[in-house]
């Protein structure tokens, strides 16, 4: 017979070794387990789309086709219960794919509207998660306006990880706006015409501590911005991970006074001119 008369601290220690599936099984057992493990059940959530399942000539005809049923139920549950929203620390959104070319969307096309309304619903909810620490976007066709939206929420300081995504759509960033990014990772993603706005957002993220870029061109754009606007670019940046860097960028590193960890795979030779190597 299993005894439930253990101190809560021991049950929480056990929780460190359990999976989300374990939490789903334990929460309904009794009131004690419900109170102990519900925060862990909702601390990491996944909003999973159908990917290309409905990528046919007819496209999406309802929001239920954009997201998997489990993801749809999760959104409805979080929308109804503010207490559960407060438990969420990390949120992954993946496999949400556009069924029409996103670079030139047809705003009045019903299929495009279904996708746009679903994405809006997701990010409005994500912006209401008060304890959110990390948003992971994976295999997602996402308008940049929604990245801007969650990064500009006044009561959230969070990290953003973007991988295998297509980011599109212009957005005007106010020059006096600050962003609460603590970390940003861009891996194998097509940022395209949104890169100027992305660079602008990075420069305005005064709390950014970790930056990971899988190509050098993003860093090159950052460096150009630094040259045009000299001074401390990222005052709290501590970790920079980049696939390859150019020696011309050394001046940029000098302007990040707290940088303690620089990692790269390839060093590109360049003319240094009169600039000494530190």
Short mmCIF file of C-alpha atoms in Angstrom, two decimals:
data_model
loop_
_atom_site.label_atom_id
_atom_site.label_comp_id
_atom_site.label_asym_id
_atom_site.label_seq_id
_atom_site.Cartn_x
_atom_site.Cartn_y
_atom_site.Cartn_z
CA UNK A 1 0.00 0.00 0.00
CA UNK A 2 1.32 3.43 -0.93
CA UNK A 3 1.47 5.98 1.85
CA UNK A 4 0.70 9.60 1.02
CA UNK A 5 1.80 10.78 4.48
CA UNK A 6 5.16 12.07 3.27
CA UNK A 7 6.09 15.72 3.76
CA UNK A 8 5.31 17.89 0.70
CA UNK A 9 9.02 18.65 0.35
CA UNK A 10 9.76 14.98 -0.36
CA UNK A 11 6.99 14.70 -2.94
CA UNK A 12 8.36 17.82 -4.65
CA UNK A 13 11.80 16.21 -4.69
CA UNK A 14 10.24 13.15 -6.36
CA UNK A 15 8.70 15.52 -8.92
CA UNK A 16 12.18 16.40 -10.18
CA UNK A 17 12.41 12.89 -11.67
CA UNK A 18 8.96 12.75 -13.26
CA UNK A 19 7.71 13.53 -16.76
CA UNK A 20 4.66 15.44 -17.92
CA UNK A 21 2.92 12.12 -18.52
CA UNK A 22 3.61 11.18 -14.89
CA UNK A 23 2.10 14.45 -13.67
CA UNK A 24 -1.03 13.88 -15.77
CA UNK A 25 -1.44 10.49 -14.07
CA UNK A 26 -0.77 11.76 -10.55
CA UNK A 27 -2.88 14.93 -10.48
CA UNK A 28 -6.26 13.09 -10.45
CA UNK A 29 -5.22 10.63 -7.67
CA UNK A 30 -6.25 12.76 -4.70
CA UNK A 31 -6.39 16.32 -3.43
CA UNK A 32 -2.85 16.21 -2.07
CA UNK A 33 -1.36 15.20 -5.41
CA UNK A 34 -3.57 17.69 -7.21
CA UNK A 35 -2.25 20.56 -5.11
CA UNK A 36 1.38 19.36 -5.26
CA UNK A 37 1.74 18.43 -8.92
CA UNK A 38 -0.61 20.75 -10.83
CA UNK A 39 2.05 23.53 -10.92
CA UNK A 40 4.55 21.05 -12.39
CA UNK A 41 1.99 19.80 -14.92
CA UNK A 42 1.56 23.31 -16.31
CA UNK A 43 5.10 24.65 -15.84
CA UNK A 44 6.11 23.46 -19.34
CA UNK A 45 3.43 23.55 -22.02
CA UNK A 46 3.49 22.63 -25.71
CA UNK A 47 1.12 24.17 -28.25
CA UNK A 48 1.41 21.77 -31.16
CA UNK A 49 0.07 22.51 -34.62
CA UNK A 50 -0.96 20.06 -37.30
CA UNK A 51 1.97 21.07 -39.50
CA UNK A 52 1.27 20.12 -43.08
CA UNK A 53 -1.63 17.79 -42.31
CA UNK A 54 -4.16 20.15 -43.91
CA UNK A 55 -1.88 21.67 -46.54
CA UNK A 56 -4.21 20.82 -49.44
CA UNK A 57 -5.84 22.78 -52.20
CA UNK A 58 -8.69 23.68 -49.85
CA UNK A 59 -6.39 24.85 -47.04
CA UNK A 60 -7.62 25.48 -43.51
CA UNK A 61 -11.35 25.82 -43.06
CA UNK A 62 -11.41 26.12 -39.25
CA UNK A 63 -9.05 26.88 -36.36
CA UNK A 64 -9.33 23.27 -35.24
CA UNK A 65 -7.35 22.27 -38.33
CA UNK A 66 -4.40 24.54 -37.46
CA UNK A 67 -3.83 23.05 -33.98
CA UNK A 68 -3.97 19.50 -32.69
CA UNK A 69 -6.96 18.70 -30.43
CA UNK A 70 -4.75 18.47 -27.33
CA UNK A 71 -3.35 21.95 -28.00
CA UNK A 72 -6.83 23.34 -28.57
CA UNK A 73 -8.01 21.94 -25.21
CA UNK A 74 -4.93 23.38 -23.50
CA UNK A 75 -5.65 26.88 -24.85
CA UNK A 76 -9.27 26.67 -23.71
CA UNK A 77 -8.25 25.51 -20.22
CA UNK A 78 -5.67 28.27 -19.76
CA UNK A 79 -8.07 30.87 -21.11
CA UNK A 80 -10.63 29.94 -18.46
CA UNK A 81 -8.33 29.58 -15.43
CA UNK A 82 -6.00 32.41 -14.39
CA UNK A 83 -4.47 30.26 -11.62
CA UNK A 84 -3.18 27.75 -14.18
CA UNK A 85 -1.77 30.55 -16.35
CA UNK A 86 0.34 31.60 -13.39
CA UNK A 87 2.09 28.21 -13.29
CA UNK A 88 3.48 28.37 -16.84
CA UNK A 89 7.24 29.00 -17.00
CA UNK A 90 8.18 27.68 -20.44
CA UNK A 91 6.04 27.53 -23.57
CA UNK A 92 6.88 25.77 -26.85
CA UNK A 93 4.86 26.52 -29.99
CA UNK A 94 5.65 24.21 -32.90
CA UNK A 95 4.40 22.88 -36.23
CA UNK A 96 2.12 25.85 -36.91
CA UNK A 97 2.41 26.21 -40.68
CA UNK A 98 0.81 28.62 -43.11
CA UNK A 99 -1.21 27.05 -45.92
CA UNK A 100 -0.66 30.01 -48.27
CA UNK A 101 2.59 31.78 -49.25
CA UNK A 102 3.21 33.98 -46.18
CA UNK A 103 5.41 36.51 -47.99
CA UNK A 104 2.42 37.86 -49.89
CA UNK A 105 -0.63 36.86 -47.88
CA UNK A 106 -4.09 37.55 -49.16
CA UNK A 107 -5.72 39.33 -46.20
CA UNK A 108 -9.26 38.57 -47.34
CA UNK A 109 -8.64 34.91 -48.18
CA UNK A 110 -10.67 32.76 -45.71
CA UNK A 111 -7.82 30.25 -45.28
CA UNK A 112 -5.35 33.02 -44.51
CA UNK A 113 -7.78 34.56 -42.02
CA UNK A 114 -8.22 31.23 -40.22
CA UNK A 115 -4.45 30.90 -39.77
CA UNK A 116 -4.01 34.56 -38.75
CA UNK A 117 -6.78 34.38 -36.17
CA UNK A 118 -5.31 31.19 -34.68
CA UNK A 119 -1.85 32.74 -34.35
CA UNK A 120 -3.41 35.83 -32.76
CA UNK A 121 -5.31 33.67 -30.27
CA UNK A 122 -2.10 31.85 -29.29
CA UNK A 123 -0.02 34.97 -28.68
CA UNK A 124 -2.72 36.93 -26.90
CA UNK A 125 -2.84 34.05 -24.42
CA UNK A 126 0.96 33.74 -24.20
CA UNK A 127 1.16 37.45 -23.42
CA UNK A 128 -1.10 36.82 -20.42
CA UNK A 129 1.21 34.26 -18.76
CA UNK A 130 2.63 36.29 -15.85
CA UNK A 131 5.44 33.90 -14.85
CA UNK A 132 6.64 33.06 -18.37
CA UNK A 133 10.44 32.71 -18.71
CA UNK A 134 11.03 31.13 -22.12
CA UNK A 135 9.14 30.91 -25.42
CA UNK A 136 10.40 28.37 -27.97
CA UNK A 137 9.20 28.71 -31.57
CA UNK A 138 9.91 25.68 -33.73
CA UNK A 139 8.78 25.04 -37.33
CA UNK A 140 6.47 28.02 -37.16
CA UNK A 141 5.42 30.45 -39.91
CA UNK A 142 5.08 33.51 -37.70
CA UNK A 143 4.40 37.19 -38.41
CA UNK A 144 7.08 39.30 -36.72
CA UNK A 145 4.43 41.48 -35.11
CA UNK A 146 3.69 38.69 -32.62
CA UNK A 147 7.34 38.28 -31.61
CA UNK A 148 7.33 42.02 -31.04
CA UNK A 149 4.11 41.68 -29.04
CA UNK A 150 5.36 39.15 -26.49
CA UNK A 151 8.77 40.83 -26.16
CA UNK A 152 7.15 44.17 -25.34
CA UNK A 153 4.89 42.96 -22.53
CA UNK A 154 5.77 45.19 -19.55
CA UNK A 155 5.53 42.55 -16.81
CA UNK A 156 7.45 39.71 -18.49
CA UNK A 157 11.21 39.19 -18.82
CA UNK A 158 11.77 36.20 -21.03
CA UNK A 159 13.99 34.37 -23.48
CA UNK A 160 13.04 33.62 -27.09
CA UNK A 161 14.35 30.60 -29.03
CA UNK A 162 13.56 30.52 -32.76
CA UNK A 163 14.46 27.44 -34.81
CA UNK A 164 13.43 26.27 -38.28
CA UNK A 165 10.95 29.13 -38.52
CA UNK A 166 9.82 31.51 -41.22
CA UNK A 167 9.41 35.04 -39.83
CA UNK A 168 7.65 37.52 -42.10
CA UNK A 169 5.73 40.76 -42.23
CA UNK A 170 6.96 44.32 -41.54
CA UNK A 171 6.46 46.06 -38.21
CA UNK A 172 7.34 49.57 -37.10
CA UNK A 173 9.37 49.59 -33.87
CA UNK A 174 9.27 52.85 -31.89
CA UNK A 175 12.75 54.18 -31.19
CA UNK A 176 12.01 54.79 -27.52
CA UNK A 177 10.55 51.33 -26.78
CA UNK A 178 12.51 48.97 -24.51
CA UNK A 179 12.20 45.20 -24.61
CA UNK A 180 12.47 42.68 -21.80
CA UNK A 181 14.49 40.01 -23.60
CA UNK A 182 16.89 38.04 -21.39
CA UNK A 183 18.06 35.64 -24.12
CA UNK A 184 17.60 35.25 -27.86
CA UNK A 185 18.50 32.27 -30.04
CA UNK A 186 18.01 32.20 -33.82
CA UNK A 187 18.81 28.84 -35.42
CA UNK A 188 18.25 27.74 -39.03
CA UNK A 189 15.44 30.25 -39.56
CA UNK A 190 14.49 32.59 -42.39
CA UNK A 191 14.11 36.10 -40.97
CA UNK A 192 14.17 37.81 -44.37
CA UNK A 193 12.84 41.36 -44.51
CA UNK A 194 12.23 41.33 -40.75
CA UNK A 195 15.96 41.42 -39.98
CA UNK A 196 16.19 45.25 -39.60
CA UNK A 197 13.36 45.17 -37.06
CA UNK A 198 14.92 42.17 -35.30
CA UNK A 199 18.28 43.96 -35.05
CA UNK A 200 16.54 47.07 -33.75
CA UNK A 201 14.75 45.01 -31.10
CA UNK A 202 18.03 43.37 -30.01
CA UNK A 203 19.69 46.75 -29.58
CA UNK A 204 16.81 48.00 -27.47
CA UNK A 205 16.89 44.95 -25.19
CA UNK A 206 18.87 46.38 -22.30
CA UNK A 207 18.40 43.22 -20.21
CA UNK A 208 19.68 40.79 -22.88
CA UNK A 209 22.26 38.45 -21.32
CA UNK A 210 22.62 35.66 -23.90
CA UNK A 211 22.59 35.86 -27.71
CA UNK A 212 22.96 32.87 -30.02
CA UNK A 213 23.16 33.31 -33.80
CA UNK A 214 23.83 30.55 -36.32
CA UNK A 215 25.01 32.89 -39.10
CA UNK A 216 27.40 35.81 -39.18
CA UNK A 217 25.21 38.22 -41.14
CA UNK A 218 23.08 39.02 -38.11
CA UNK A 219 26.17 40.00 -36.18
CA UNK A 220 27.37 42.03 -39.16
CA UNK A 221 24.14 44.01 -39.08
CA UNK A 222 24.55 44.54 -35.34
CA UNK A 223 28.08 45.78 -35.93
CA UNK A 224 26.91 48.23 -38.61
CA UNK A 225 24.31 49.60 -36.20
CA UNK A 226 27.02 49.97 -33.58
CA UNK A 227 29.23 51.91 -35.99
CA UNK A 228 26.36 54.24 -36.87
CA UNK A 229 25.42 54.65 -33.19
CA UNK A 230 28.59 54.19 -31.12
CA UNK A 231 28.43 53.46 -27.43
CA UNK A 232 27.45 50.52 -25.29
CA UNK A 233 25.27 48.35 -27.50
CA UNK A 234 24.25 45.52 -25.16
CA UNK A 235 25.30 46.54 -21.66
CA UNK A 236 24.29 43.28 -19.92
CA UNK A 237 25.27 40.77 -22.61
CA UNK A 238 27.33 37.99 -21.01
CA UNK A 239 27.19 35.09 -23.51
CA UNK A 240 27.49 35.31 -27.29
CA UNK A 241 27.40 32.15 -29.40
CA UNK A 242 28.02 32.59 -33.11
CA UNK A 243 28.88 30.21 -35.93
CA UNK A 244 31.60 32.47 -37.32
CA UNK A 245 32.85 35.98 -36.67
CA UNK A 246 34.90 38.58 -38.48
CA UNK A 247 37.86 40.36 -36.93
CA UNK A 248 36.23 43.64 -37.88
CA UNK A 249 33.69 42.97 -35.15
CA UNK A 250 36.20 43.28 -32.31
CA UNK A 251 35.14 46.86 -31.71
CA UNK A 252 31.60 45.65 -31.14
CA UNK A 253 32.83 43.24 -28.47
CA UNK A 254 34.67 46.06 -26.71
CA UNK A 255 31.37 47.87 -26.33
CA UNK A 256 29.79 44.98 -24.41
CA UNK A 257 31.52 45.40 -21.03
CA UNK A 258 30.02 42.31 -19.37
CA UNK A 259 30.75 39.80 -22.14
CA UNK A 260 32.45 36.84 -20.43
CA UNK A 261 31.69 33.94 -22.80
CA UNK A 262 32.29 34.12 -26.55
CA UNK A 263 31.89 30.91 -28.55
CA UNK A 264 32.33 30.47 -32.29
CA UNK A 265 33.23 27.74 -34.79
CA UNK A 266 35.00 29.74 -37.49
CA UNK A 267 37.23 32.84 -37.51
CA UNK A 268 37.29 34.88 -40.71
CA UNK A 269 40.43 36.85 -41.50
CA UNK A 270 39.97 40.54 -42.22
CA UNK A 271 41.90 43.75 -42.53
CA UNK A 272 42.18 45.32 -39.09
CA UNK A 273 43.64 48.63 -40.22
CA UNK A 274 44.82 50.63 -37.23
CA UNK A 275 42.47 48.90 -34.79
CA UNK A 276 44.57 46.99 -32.23
CA UNK A 277 43.54 43.50 -31.13
CA UNK A 278 42.68 43.59 -27.40
#
